[in-house]
PDB file of C-alpha atoms in Angstrom:
ATOM      1  CA  MET A 153     -55.770  17.445   8.039  1.00 64.00           C
ATOM      2  CA  THR A 154     -52.375  16.171   8.600  1.00 73.00           C
ATOM      3  CA  ARG A 155     -52.681  14.752   5.036  1.00 84.00           C
ATOM      4  CA  ARG A 156     -53.249  17.525   3.262  1.00 88.00           C
ATOM      5  CA  TRP A 157     -50.023  19.226   5.050  1.00 88.00           C
ATOM      6  CA  ASP A 158     -48.454  15.323   3.960  1.00 89.00           C
ATOM      7  CA  ARG A 159     -49.563  16.072  -0.018  1.00 90.00           C
ATOM      8  CA  ILE A 160     -48.281  19.924   0.197  1.00 92.00           C
ATOM      9  CA  ALA A 161     -45.196  19.393   1.358  1.00 90.00           C
ATOM     10  CA  LEU A 162     -44.371  16.505  -0.815  1.00 91.00           C
ATOM     11  CA  GLY A 163     -45.225  19.220  -3.928  1.00 91.00           C
ATOM     12  CA  LEU A 164     -43.283  21.461  -2.364  1.00 91.00           C
ATOM     13  CA  ALA A 165     -40.613  19.350  -2.529  1.00 92.00           C
ATOM     14  CA  GLY A 166     -40.970  17.325  -5.551  1.00 91.00           C
ATOM     15  CA  GLY A 167     -41.323  21.015  -7.369  1.00 91.00           C
ATOM     16  CA  PHE A 168     -38.257  22.233  -5.269  1.00 90.00           C
ATOM     17  CA  ALA A 169     -36.098  19.141  -6.941  1.00 91.00           C
ATOM     18  CA  ALA A 170     -38.082  19.739 -10.685  1.00 90.00           C
ATOM     19  CA  LEU A 171     -37.073  23.482 -10.983  1.00 89.00           C
ATOM     20  CA  MET A 172     -33.838  23.632  -8.839  1.00 88.00           C
ATOM     21  CA  PRO A 173     -31.500  22.218 -11.856  1.00 87.00           C
ATOM     22  CA  LEU A 174     -33.380  24.768 -13.756  1.00 84.00           C
ATOM     23  CA  ALA A 175     -32.739  27.461 -12.249  1.00 84.00           C
ATOM     24  CA  LEU A 176     -29.073  26.363 -11.949  1.00 85.00           C
ATOM     25  CA  LEU A 177     -28.651  26.336 -15.808  1.00 85.00           C
ATOM     26  CA  VAL A 178     -30.204  29.039 -16.960  1.00 82.00           C
ATOM     27  CA  PRO A 179     -26.813  31.376 -18.074  1.00 77.00           C
ATOM     28  CA  ARG A 180     -26.639  34.915 -16.129  1.00 74.00           C
ATOM     29  CA  GLY A 181     -25.183  37.744 -16.940  1.00 68.00           C
ATOM     30  CA  SER A 182     -21.502  36.147 -16.087  1.00 60.00           C
ATOM     31  CA  LYS A 183     -18.378  37.905 -17.535  1.00 62.00           C
ATOM     32  CA  VAL A 184     -16.543  35.837 -20.335  1.00 59.00           C
ATOM     33  CA  ALA A 185     -13.047  35.095 -18.934  1.00 59.00           C
ATOM     34  CA  ASP A 186     -10.373  36.482 -21.400  1.00 59.00           C
ATOM     35  CA  PRO A 187      -8.611  34.676 -23.901  1.00 65.00           C
ATOM     36  CA  ILE A 188      -5.147  33.446 -22.192  1.00 69.00           C
ATOM     37  CA  ALA A 189      -2.511  35.050 -24.199  1.00 63.00           C
ATOM     38  CA  PRO A 190      -0.220  33.254 -26.169  1.00 63.00           C
ATOM     39  CA  ALA A 191       3.460  32.648 -24.833  1.00 59.00           C
ATOM     40  CA  SER A 192       5.742  35.105 -26.450  1.00 70.00           C
ATOM     41  CA  ALA A 193       8.606  32.941 -27.370  1.00 72.00           C
ATOM     42  CA  PRO A 194       8.937  28.613 -27.060  1.00 69.00           C
ATOM     43  CA  LEU A 195      11.580  27.390 -23.975  1.00 70.00           C
ATOM     44  CA  ALA A 196      14.316  26.416 -25.480  1.00 71.00           C
ATOM     45  CA  VAL A 197      16.767  23.438 -23.786  1.00 65.00           C
ATOM     46  CA  PRO A 198      19.889  25.081 -22.924  1.00 64.00           C
ATOM     47  CA  ALA A 199      23.527  23.676 -24.527  1.00 66.00           C
ATOM     48  CA  SER A 200      25.451  23.201 -21.647  1.00 67.00           C
ATOM     49  CA  GLY A 201      26.225  19.911 -19.866  1.00 64.00           C
ATOM     50  CA  PRO A 202      27.640  16.846 -20.795  1.00 65.00           C
ATOM     51  CA  PRO A 203      26.275  15.423 -24.113  1.00 69.00           C
ATOM     52  CA  LEU A 204      23.735  12.979 -24.565  1.00 71.00           C
ATOM     53  CA  ALA A 205      26.494  10.542 -26.005  1.00 75.00           C
ATOM     54  CA  ALA A 206      28.124  10.158 -22.990  1.00 73.00           C
ATOM     55  CA  ALA A 207      24.537   8.935 -21.468  1.00 74.00           C
ATOM     56  CA  TYR A 208      24.430   6.160 -24.040  1.00 77.00           C
ATOM     57  CA  GLU A 209      27.978   5.140 -23.430  1.00 78.00           C
ATOM     58  CA  ARG A 210      27.496   4.404 -19.348  1.00 75.00           C
ATOM     59  CA  PRO A 211      26.610   1.036 -18.759  1.00 78.00           C
ATOM     60  CA  LEU A 212      22.938   0.977 -17.170  1.00 78.00           C
ATOM     61  CA  PHE A 213      23.259  -1.377 -13.971  1.00 77.00           C
ATOM     62  CA  ALA A 214      26.918   0.304 -13.265  1.00 67.00           C
ATOM     63  CA  ALA A 215      27.679   1.619  -9.638  1.00 60.00           C
ATOM     64  CA  PRO A 216      28.194   5.228  -9.256  1.00 56.00           C
ATOM     65  CA  VAL A 217      31.557   6.036  -9.028  1.00 52.00           C
ATOM     66  CA  GLU A 218      31.830   7.484  -5.717  1.00 46.00           C
ATOM     67  CA  ALA A 219      30.563   4.107  -4.503  1.00 44.00           C
ATOM     68  CA  GLU A 220      33.631   1.604  -5.697  1.00 48.00           C
ATOM     69  CA  ASP A 221      36.055   1.782  -2.396  1.00 52.00           C
ATOM     70  CA  GLU A 222      39.752   0.390  -3.271  1.00 68.00           C
ATOM     71  CA  ALA A 223      41.237  -3.131  -2.122  1.00 75.00           C
ATOM     72  CA  PRO A 224      40.901  -4.116   0.583  1.00 76.00           C
ATOM     73  CA  PRO A 225      44.173  -4.337   3.040  1.00 80.00           C
ATOM     74  CA  GLY A 226      45.857  -7.825   2.644  1.00 78.00           C
ATOM     75  CA  ASP A 227      45.184  -8.707   6.469  1.00 83.00           C
ATOM     76  CA  ALA A 228      41.506  -8.305   6.423  1.00 85.00           C
ATOM     77  CA  PRO A 229      39.617 -11.734   6.789  1.00 88.00           C
ATOM     78  CA  ALA A 230      37.897 -12.793   2.568  1.00 89.00           C
ATOM     79  CA  LEU A 231      34.630 -12.830   2.304  1.00 91.00           C
ATOM     80  CA  VAL A 232      33.555 -16.589   1.113  1.00 92.00           C
ATOM     81  CA  GLY A 233      29.475 -15.444   1.248  1.00 92.00           C
ATOM     82  CA  ILE A 234      26.477 -14.457   2.968  1.00 92.00           C
ATOM     83  CA  VAL A 235      23.916 -16.717   4.748  1.00 92.00           C
ATOM     84  CA  GLY A 236      20.703 -15.746   5.680  1.00 90.00           C
ATOM     85  CA  ARG A 237      18.362 -12.183   5.874  1.00 87.00           C
ATOM     86  CA  LEU A 238      19.624  -8.886   6.421  1.00 85.00           C
ATOM     87  CA  GLY A 239      18.833  -7.311   9.167  1.00 80.00           C
ATOM     88  CA  ALA A 240      17.426 -10.346  10.746  1.00 82.00           C
ATOM     89  CA  ASP A 241      19.606 -13.395  11.182  1.00 88.00           C
ATOM     90  CA  ALA A 242      22.587 -12.893   8.341  1.00 91.00           C
ATOM     91  CA  VAL A 243      26.121 -14.586   9.111  1.00 94.00           C
ATOM     92  CA  ALA A 244      29.336 -13.548   7.190  1.00 93.00           C
ATOM     93  CA  LEU A 245      31.415 -16.765   5.928  1.00 93.00           C
ATOM     94  CA  VAL A 246      35.263 -15.337   6.008  1.00 93.00           C
ATOM     95  CA  ARG A 247      38.563 -17.394   5.634  1.00 90.00           C
ATOM     96  CA  THR A 248      40.517 -16.362   7.830  1.00 83.00           C
ATOM     97  CA  ALA A 249      44.355 -15.840   7.349  1.00 80.00           C
ATOM     98  CA  ASP A 250      45.013 -19.384   8.320  1.00 84.00           C
ATOM     99  CA  GLY A 251      42.474 -20.850   5.828  1.00 86.00           C
ATOM    100  CA  THR A 252      40.112 -22.155   7.729  1.00 90.00           C
ATOM    101  CA  THR A 253      36.278 -20.859   7.150  1.00 92.00           C
ATOM    102  CA  ARG A 254      34.548 -19.029   9.777  1.00 92.00           C
ATOM    103  CA  ALA A 255      30.869 -17.815  10.419  1.00 93.00           C
ATOM    104  CA  LEU A 256      30.188 -14.368  11.797  1.00 92.00           C
ATOM    105  CA  GLN A 257      27.726 -12.980  13.141  1.00 93.00           C
ATOM    106  CA  VAL A 258      27.646  -8.543  13.268  1.00 92.00           C
ATOM    107  CA  GLY A 259      29.832  -7.560  16.270  1.00 93.00           C
ATOM    108  CA  GLU A 260      32.052 -11.041  15.720  1.00 93.00           C
ATOM    109  CA  SER A 261      35.705 -10.526  15.225  1.00 92.00           C
ATOM    110  CA  VAL A 262      38.320 -12.373  13.109  1.00 92.00           C
ATOM    111  CA  ASP A 263      41.968 -12.117  12.579  1.00 87.00           C
ATOM    112  CA  GLY A 264      41.381  -8.394  14.574  1.00 90.00           C
ATOM    113  CA  TRP A 265      38.323  -7.397  12.189  1.00 92.00           C
ATOM    114  CA  GLN A 266      35.335  -6.878  13.649  1.00 94.00           C
ATOM    115  CA  LEU A 267      32.803  -7.443  11.230  1.00 93.00           C
ATOM    116  CA  ALA A 268      30.796  -3.972  11.392  1.00 93.00           C
ATOM    117  CA  SER A 269      28.119  -4.713   8.944  1.00 92.00           C
ATOM    118  CA  LEU A 270      26.376  -6.953   5.864  1.00 93.00           C
ATOM    119  CA  ALA A 271      25.132  -5.666   2.509  1.00 91.00           C
ATOM    120  CA  ILE A 272      23.628  -7.719   0.453  1.00 90.00           C
ATOM    121  CA  ASP A 273      27.231  -8.080  -2.115  1.00 89.00           C
ATOM    122  CA  ALA A 274      29.703  -6.792   0.642  1.00 91.00           C
ATOM    123  CA  ALA A 275      30.683  -6.864   4.437  1.00 92.00           C
ATOM    124  CA  TYR A 276      32.261  -4.061   6.550  1.00 94.00           C
ATOM    125  CA  PHE A 277      34.632  -4.664   8.993  1.00 93.00           C
ATOM    126  CA  THR A 278      36.773  -2.353  11.163  1.00 94.00           C
ATOM    127  CA  ARG A 279      39.776  -2.563  13.111  1.00 92.00           C
ATOM    128  CA  GLY A 280      40.386   0.728  15.325  1.00 89.00           C
ATOM    129  CA  ALA A 281      39.409   3.651  13.543  1.00 87.00           C
ATOM    130  CA  GLN A 282      39.837   1.899   9.992  1.00 90.00           C
ATOM    131  CA  ARG A 283      36.827   0.631   7.878  1.00 91.00           C
ATOM    132  CA  VAL A 284      37.252  -1.232   5.132  1.00 92.00           C
ATOM    133  CA  ARG A 285      34.586  -2.463   2.091  1.00 91.00           C
ATOM    134  CA  VAL A 286      34.630  -6.437   1.201  1.00 90.00           C
ATOM    135  CA  PRO A 287      32.726  -7.234  -1.513  1.00 90.00           C
ATOM    136  CA  LEU A 288      31.614 -10.935  -2.333  1.00 89.00           C
ATOM    137  CA  PRO A 289      34.151 -12.938  -5.145  1.00 86.00           C
ATOM    138  CA  ALA A 290      32.847 -12.497  -8.162  1.00 78.00           C
ATOM    139  CA  GLY A 291      31.574 -15.553  -9.765  1.00 61.00           C
TER     140      GLY A 291
END
């Protein structure tokens, strides 16, 4: 008797699996969406702003104008190089006023200037409220 009910349940499940996709594919009396009305006028680019030629004349990898600092004071240490990994163990090699070269970690001082931070191409020194950026020498 259980085999008979198993076969009936299997037959019903198979019939359902075969007929359900057909029932879902049959179109019903649904409305067709209204076609989209065309735009009244195409959008135009405003003519204000700098001309495009100015973008072609500007160097591609130049530093932003606001990032350029003035020259450091004459008594600031001269940056010779940066050695190590920034944020981990980097030190700045600086030339002091007497001509010797020293390695400074962030927080150390030389000639009254304290090394505040290091960047990939510069060192930032502070003395009191004064903060200067000393770039690496070009070369």
